[in-house]
PDB file of C-alpha atoms in Angstrom:
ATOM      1  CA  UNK A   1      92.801 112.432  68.348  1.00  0.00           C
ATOM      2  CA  UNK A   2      90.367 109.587  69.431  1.00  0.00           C
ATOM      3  CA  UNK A   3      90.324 105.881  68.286  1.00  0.00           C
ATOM      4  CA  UNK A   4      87.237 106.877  65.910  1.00  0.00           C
ATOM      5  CA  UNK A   5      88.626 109.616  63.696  1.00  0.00           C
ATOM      6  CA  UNK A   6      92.363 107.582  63.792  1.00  0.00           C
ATOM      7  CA  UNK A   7      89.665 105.048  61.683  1.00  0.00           C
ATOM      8  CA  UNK A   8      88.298 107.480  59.521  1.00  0.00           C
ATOM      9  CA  UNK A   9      89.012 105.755  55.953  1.00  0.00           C
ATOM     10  CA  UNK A  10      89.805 102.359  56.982  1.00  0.00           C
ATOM     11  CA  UNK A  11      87.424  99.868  56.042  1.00  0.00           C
ATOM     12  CA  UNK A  12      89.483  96.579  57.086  1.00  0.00           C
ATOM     13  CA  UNK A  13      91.274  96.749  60.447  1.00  0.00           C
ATOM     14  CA  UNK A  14      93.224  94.002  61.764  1.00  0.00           C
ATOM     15  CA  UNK A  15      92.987  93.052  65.042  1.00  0.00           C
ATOM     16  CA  UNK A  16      95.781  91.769  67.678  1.00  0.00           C
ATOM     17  CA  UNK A  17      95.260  89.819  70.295  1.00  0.00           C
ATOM     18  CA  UNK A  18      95.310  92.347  73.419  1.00  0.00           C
ATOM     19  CA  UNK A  19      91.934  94.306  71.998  1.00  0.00           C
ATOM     20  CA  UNK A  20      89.954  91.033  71.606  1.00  0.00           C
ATOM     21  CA  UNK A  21      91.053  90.318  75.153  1.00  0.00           C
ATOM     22  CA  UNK A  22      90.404  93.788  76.771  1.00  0.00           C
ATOM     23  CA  UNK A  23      86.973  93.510  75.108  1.00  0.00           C
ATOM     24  CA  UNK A  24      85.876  90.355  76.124  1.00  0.00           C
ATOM     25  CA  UNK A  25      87.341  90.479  79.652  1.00  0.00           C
ATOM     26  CA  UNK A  26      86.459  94.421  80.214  1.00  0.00           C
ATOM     27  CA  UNK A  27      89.649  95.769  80.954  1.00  0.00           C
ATOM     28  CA  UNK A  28      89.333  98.894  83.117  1.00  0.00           C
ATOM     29  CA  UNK A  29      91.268 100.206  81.670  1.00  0.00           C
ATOM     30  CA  UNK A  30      90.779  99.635  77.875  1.00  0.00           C
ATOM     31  CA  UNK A  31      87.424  98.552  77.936  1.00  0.00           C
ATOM     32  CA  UNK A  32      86.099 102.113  76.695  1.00  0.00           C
ATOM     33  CA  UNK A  33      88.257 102.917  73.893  1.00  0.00           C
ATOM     34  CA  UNK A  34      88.212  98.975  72.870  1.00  0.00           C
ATOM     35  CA  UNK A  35      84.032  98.868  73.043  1.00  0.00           C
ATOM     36  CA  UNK A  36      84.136 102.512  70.412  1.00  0.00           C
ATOM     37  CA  UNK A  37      85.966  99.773  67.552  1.00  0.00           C
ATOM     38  CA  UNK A  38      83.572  97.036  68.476  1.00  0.00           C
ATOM     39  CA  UNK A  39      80.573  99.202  67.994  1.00  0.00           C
ATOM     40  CA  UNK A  40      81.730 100.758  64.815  1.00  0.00           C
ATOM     41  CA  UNK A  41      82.455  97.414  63.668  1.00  0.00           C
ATOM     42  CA  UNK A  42      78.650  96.617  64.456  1.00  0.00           C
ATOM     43  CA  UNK A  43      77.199  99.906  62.642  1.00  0.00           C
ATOM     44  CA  UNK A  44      79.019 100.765  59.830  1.00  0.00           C
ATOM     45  CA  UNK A  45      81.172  99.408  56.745  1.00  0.00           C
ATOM     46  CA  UNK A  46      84.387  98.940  58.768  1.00  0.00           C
ATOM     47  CA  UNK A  47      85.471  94.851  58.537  1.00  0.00           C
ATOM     48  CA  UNK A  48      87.940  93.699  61.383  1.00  0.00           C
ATOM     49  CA  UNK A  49      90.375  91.099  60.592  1.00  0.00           C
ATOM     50  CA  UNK A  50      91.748  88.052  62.810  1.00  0.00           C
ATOM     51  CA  UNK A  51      93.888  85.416  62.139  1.00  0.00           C
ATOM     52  CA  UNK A  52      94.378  81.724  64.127  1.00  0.00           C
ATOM     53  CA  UNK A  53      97.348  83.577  65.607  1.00  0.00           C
ATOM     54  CA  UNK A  54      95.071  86.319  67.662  1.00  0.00           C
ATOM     55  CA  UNK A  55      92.729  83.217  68.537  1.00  0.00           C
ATOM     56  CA  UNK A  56      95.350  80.988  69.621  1.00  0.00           C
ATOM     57  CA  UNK A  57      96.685  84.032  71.960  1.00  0.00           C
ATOM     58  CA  UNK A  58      93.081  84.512  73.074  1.00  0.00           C
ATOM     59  CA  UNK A  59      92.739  81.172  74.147  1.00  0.00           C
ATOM     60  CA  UNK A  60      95.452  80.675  76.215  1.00  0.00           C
ATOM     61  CA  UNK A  61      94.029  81.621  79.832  1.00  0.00           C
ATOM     62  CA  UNK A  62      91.166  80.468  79.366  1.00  0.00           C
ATOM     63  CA  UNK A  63      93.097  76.959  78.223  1.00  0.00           C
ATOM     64  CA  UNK A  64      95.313  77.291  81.225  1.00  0.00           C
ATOM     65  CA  UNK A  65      92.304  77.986  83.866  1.00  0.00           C
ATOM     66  CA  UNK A  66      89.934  75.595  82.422  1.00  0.00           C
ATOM     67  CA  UNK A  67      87.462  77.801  81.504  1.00  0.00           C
ATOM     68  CA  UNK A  68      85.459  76.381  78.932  1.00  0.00           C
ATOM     69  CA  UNK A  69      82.550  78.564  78.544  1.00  0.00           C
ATOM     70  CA  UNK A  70      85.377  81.720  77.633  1.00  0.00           C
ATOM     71  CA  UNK A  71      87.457  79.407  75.170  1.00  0.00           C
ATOM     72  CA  UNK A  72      84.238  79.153  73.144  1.00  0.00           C
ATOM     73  CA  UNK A  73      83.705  82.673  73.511  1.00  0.00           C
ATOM     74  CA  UNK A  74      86.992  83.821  72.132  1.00  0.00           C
ATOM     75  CA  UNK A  75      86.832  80.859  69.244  1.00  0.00           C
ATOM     76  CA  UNK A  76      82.825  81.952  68.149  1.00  0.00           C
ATOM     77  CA  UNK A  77      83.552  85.452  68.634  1.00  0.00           C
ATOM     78  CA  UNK A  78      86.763  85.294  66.283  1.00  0.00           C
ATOM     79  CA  UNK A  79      85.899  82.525  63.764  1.00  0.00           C
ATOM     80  CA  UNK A  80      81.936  82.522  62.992  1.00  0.00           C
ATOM     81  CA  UNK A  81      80.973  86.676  63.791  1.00  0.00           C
ATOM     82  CA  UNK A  82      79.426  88.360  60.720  1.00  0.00           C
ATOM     83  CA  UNK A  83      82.112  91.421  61.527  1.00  0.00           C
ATOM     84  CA  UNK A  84      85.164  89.615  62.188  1.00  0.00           C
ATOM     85  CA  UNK A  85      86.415  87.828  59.474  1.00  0.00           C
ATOM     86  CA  UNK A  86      89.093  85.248  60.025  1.00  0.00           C
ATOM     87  CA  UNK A  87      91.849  84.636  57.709  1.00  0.00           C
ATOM     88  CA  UNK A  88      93.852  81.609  58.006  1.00  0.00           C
ATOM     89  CA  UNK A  89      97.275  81.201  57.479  1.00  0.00           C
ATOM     90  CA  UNK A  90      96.924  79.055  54.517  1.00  0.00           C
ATOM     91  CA  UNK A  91      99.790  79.669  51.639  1.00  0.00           C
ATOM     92  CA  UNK A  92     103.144  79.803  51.661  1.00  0.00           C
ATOM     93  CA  UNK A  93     103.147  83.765  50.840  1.00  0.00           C
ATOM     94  CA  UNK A  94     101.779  84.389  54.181  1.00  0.00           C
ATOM     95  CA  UNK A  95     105.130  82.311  55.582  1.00  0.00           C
ATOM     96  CA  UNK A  96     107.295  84.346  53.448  1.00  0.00           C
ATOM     97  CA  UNK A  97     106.034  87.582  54.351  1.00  0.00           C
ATOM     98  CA  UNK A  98     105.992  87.016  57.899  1.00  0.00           C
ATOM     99  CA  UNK A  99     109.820  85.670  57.366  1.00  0.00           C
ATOM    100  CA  UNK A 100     110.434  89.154  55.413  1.00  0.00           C
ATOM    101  CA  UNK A 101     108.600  91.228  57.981  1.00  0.00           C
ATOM    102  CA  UNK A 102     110.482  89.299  61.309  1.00  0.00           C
ATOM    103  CA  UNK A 103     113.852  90.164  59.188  1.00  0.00           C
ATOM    104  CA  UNK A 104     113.157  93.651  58.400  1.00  0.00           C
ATOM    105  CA  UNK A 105     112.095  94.508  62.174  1.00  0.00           C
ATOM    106  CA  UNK A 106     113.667  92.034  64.172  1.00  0.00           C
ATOM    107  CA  UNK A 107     110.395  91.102  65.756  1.00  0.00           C
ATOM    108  CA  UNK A 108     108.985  88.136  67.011  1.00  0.00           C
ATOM    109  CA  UNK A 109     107.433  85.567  64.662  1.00  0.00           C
ATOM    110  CA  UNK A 110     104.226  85.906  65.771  1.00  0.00           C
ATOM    111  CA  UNK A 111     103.457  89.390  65.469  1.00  0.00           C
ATOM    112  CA  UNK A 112     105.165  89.244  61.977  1.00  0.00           C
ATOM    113  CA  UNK A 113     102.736  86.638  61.230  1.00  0.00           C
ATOM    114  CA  UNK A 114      99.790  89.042  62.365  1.00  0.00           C
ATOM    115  CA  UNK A 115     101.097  91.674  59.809  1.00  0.00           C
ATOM    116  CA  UNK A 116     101.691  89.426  56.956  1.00  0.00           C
ATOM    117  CA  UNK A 117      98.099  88.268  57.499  1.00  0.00           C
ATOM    118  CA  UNK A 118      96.914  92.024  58.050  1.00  0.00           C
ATOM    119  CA  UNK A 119      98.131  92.475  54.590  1.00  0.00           C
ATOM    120  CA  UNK A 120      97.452  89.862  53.116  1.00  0.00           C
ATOM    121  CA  UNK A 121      94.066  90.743  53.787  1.00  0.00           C
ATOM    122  CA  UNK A 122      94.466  93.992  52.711  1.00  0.00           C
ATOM    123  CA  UNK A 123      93.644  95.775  56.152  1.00  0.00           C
ATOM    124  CA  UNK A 124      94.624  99.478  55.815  1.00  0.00           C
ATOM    125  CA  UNK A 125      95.092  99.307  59.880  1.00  0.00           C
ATOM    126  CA  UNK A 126      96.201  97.503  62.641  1.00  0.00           C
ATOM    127  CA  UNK A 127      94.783  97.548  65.945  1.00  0.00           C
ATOM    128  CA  UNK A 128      96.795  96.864  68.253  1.00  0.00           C
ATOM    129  CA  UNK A 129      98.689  97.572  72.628  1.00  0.00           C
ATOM    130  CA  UNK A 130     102.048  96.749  70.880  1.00  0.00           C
ATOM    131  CA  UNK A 131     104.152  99.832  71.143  1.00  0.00           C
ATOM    132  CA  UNK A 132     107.598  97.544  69.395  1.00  0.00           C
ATOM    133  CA  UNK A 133     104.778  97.383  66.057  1.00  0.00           C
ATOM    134  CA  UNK A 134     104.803 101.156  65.375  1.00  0.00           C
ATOM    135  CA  UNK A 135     107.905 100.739  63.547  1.00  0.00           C
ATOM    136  CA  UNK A 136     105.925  98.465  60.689  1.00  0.00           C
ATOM    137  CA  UNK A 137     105.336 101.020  57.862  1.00  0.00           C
ATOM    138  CA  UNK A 138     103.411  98.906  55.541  1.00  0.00           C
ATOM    139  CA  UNK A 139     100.093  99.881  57.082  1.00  0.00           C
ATOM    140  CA  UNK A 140      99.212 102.392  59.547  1.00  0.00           C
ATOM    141  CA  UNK A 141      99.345 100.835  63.616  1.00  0.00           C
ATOM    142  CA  UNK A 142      97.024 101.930  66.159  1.00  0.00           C
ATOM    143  CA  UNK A 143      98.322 101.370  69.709  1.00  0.00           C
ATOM    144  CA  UNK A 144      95.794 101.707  72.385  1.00  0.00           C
ATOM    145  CA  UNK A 145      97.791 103.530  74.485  1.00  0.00           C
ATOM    146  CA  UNK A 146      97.808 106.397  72.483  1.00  0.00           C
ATOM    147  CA  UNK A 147      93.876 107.203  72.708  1.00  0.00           C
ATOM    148  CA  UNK A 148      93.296 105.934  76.706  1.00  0.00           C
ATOM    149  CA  UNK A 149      94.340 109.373  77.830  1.00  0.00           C
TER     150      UNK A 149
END
């Protein structure tokens, strides 16, 4: 199955960190299957999702290497794009959920925060390179791996 039909149905996909990154930075190897979302994302009725956690994670080599041009890349393309909406983490439900989540799958805080946010927002999917995430059964995780055949 390709990345496409895996979205058939989904009209609010949340993304992780490593697809913003292989799409902005052209990943050789993910660059393909990564540019299919962002396009879809462009044409159709399918919303992506981010939250300051994928930003912050965005924005660390860029941070780290000085590169100030790609840090306000990363923060326009995730915070002020008509297809990506950002959700802050703004409530304490958010907390909780990502506290219930990290307890449930022993997983770090972080990514539980991404899929307390992912629901939160009512995403139906998560995109995502994160093999340790397929466990989560609240909403249906789409690893990259599994379509760059």
């Amino acid at each position: 199955m390709n990345i496409i039909d895996s979205l058939e149905g989904v009209t609010r996909l949340f993304l992780d960190t490593a697809p913003v990154v292989y799409f902005v930075e052209q990943h050789p190897h993910y660059f393909a299957v990564v540019t299919q979302v962002f396009e879809r994302l462009g044409d159709s009725s399918l919303i992506a999702v981010a939250s300051p956690v994928t930003l912050a994670e965005c924005l660390v080599r860029p941070y780290s290497l000085g590169q100030t041009e790609l840090q306000q890349y990363f923060i326009e393309l995730i915070t002020n794009n008509d297809t990506i909406e950002y959700v802050p983490i703004t409530n304490q439900s958010i907390a909780l959920k990502a506290a219930q989540i990290r307890a449930k799958y022993n997983m770090k805080l972080p990514d539980a925060f991404q899929i307390a946010v992912a629901q939160a927002a009512r995403c139906e999917a998560f995109l995502t390179n994160d093999t340790i995430l397929k466990r989560v059964t609240e909403l249906r995780v789409l690893v990259l791996d599994d379509f760059n055949t």
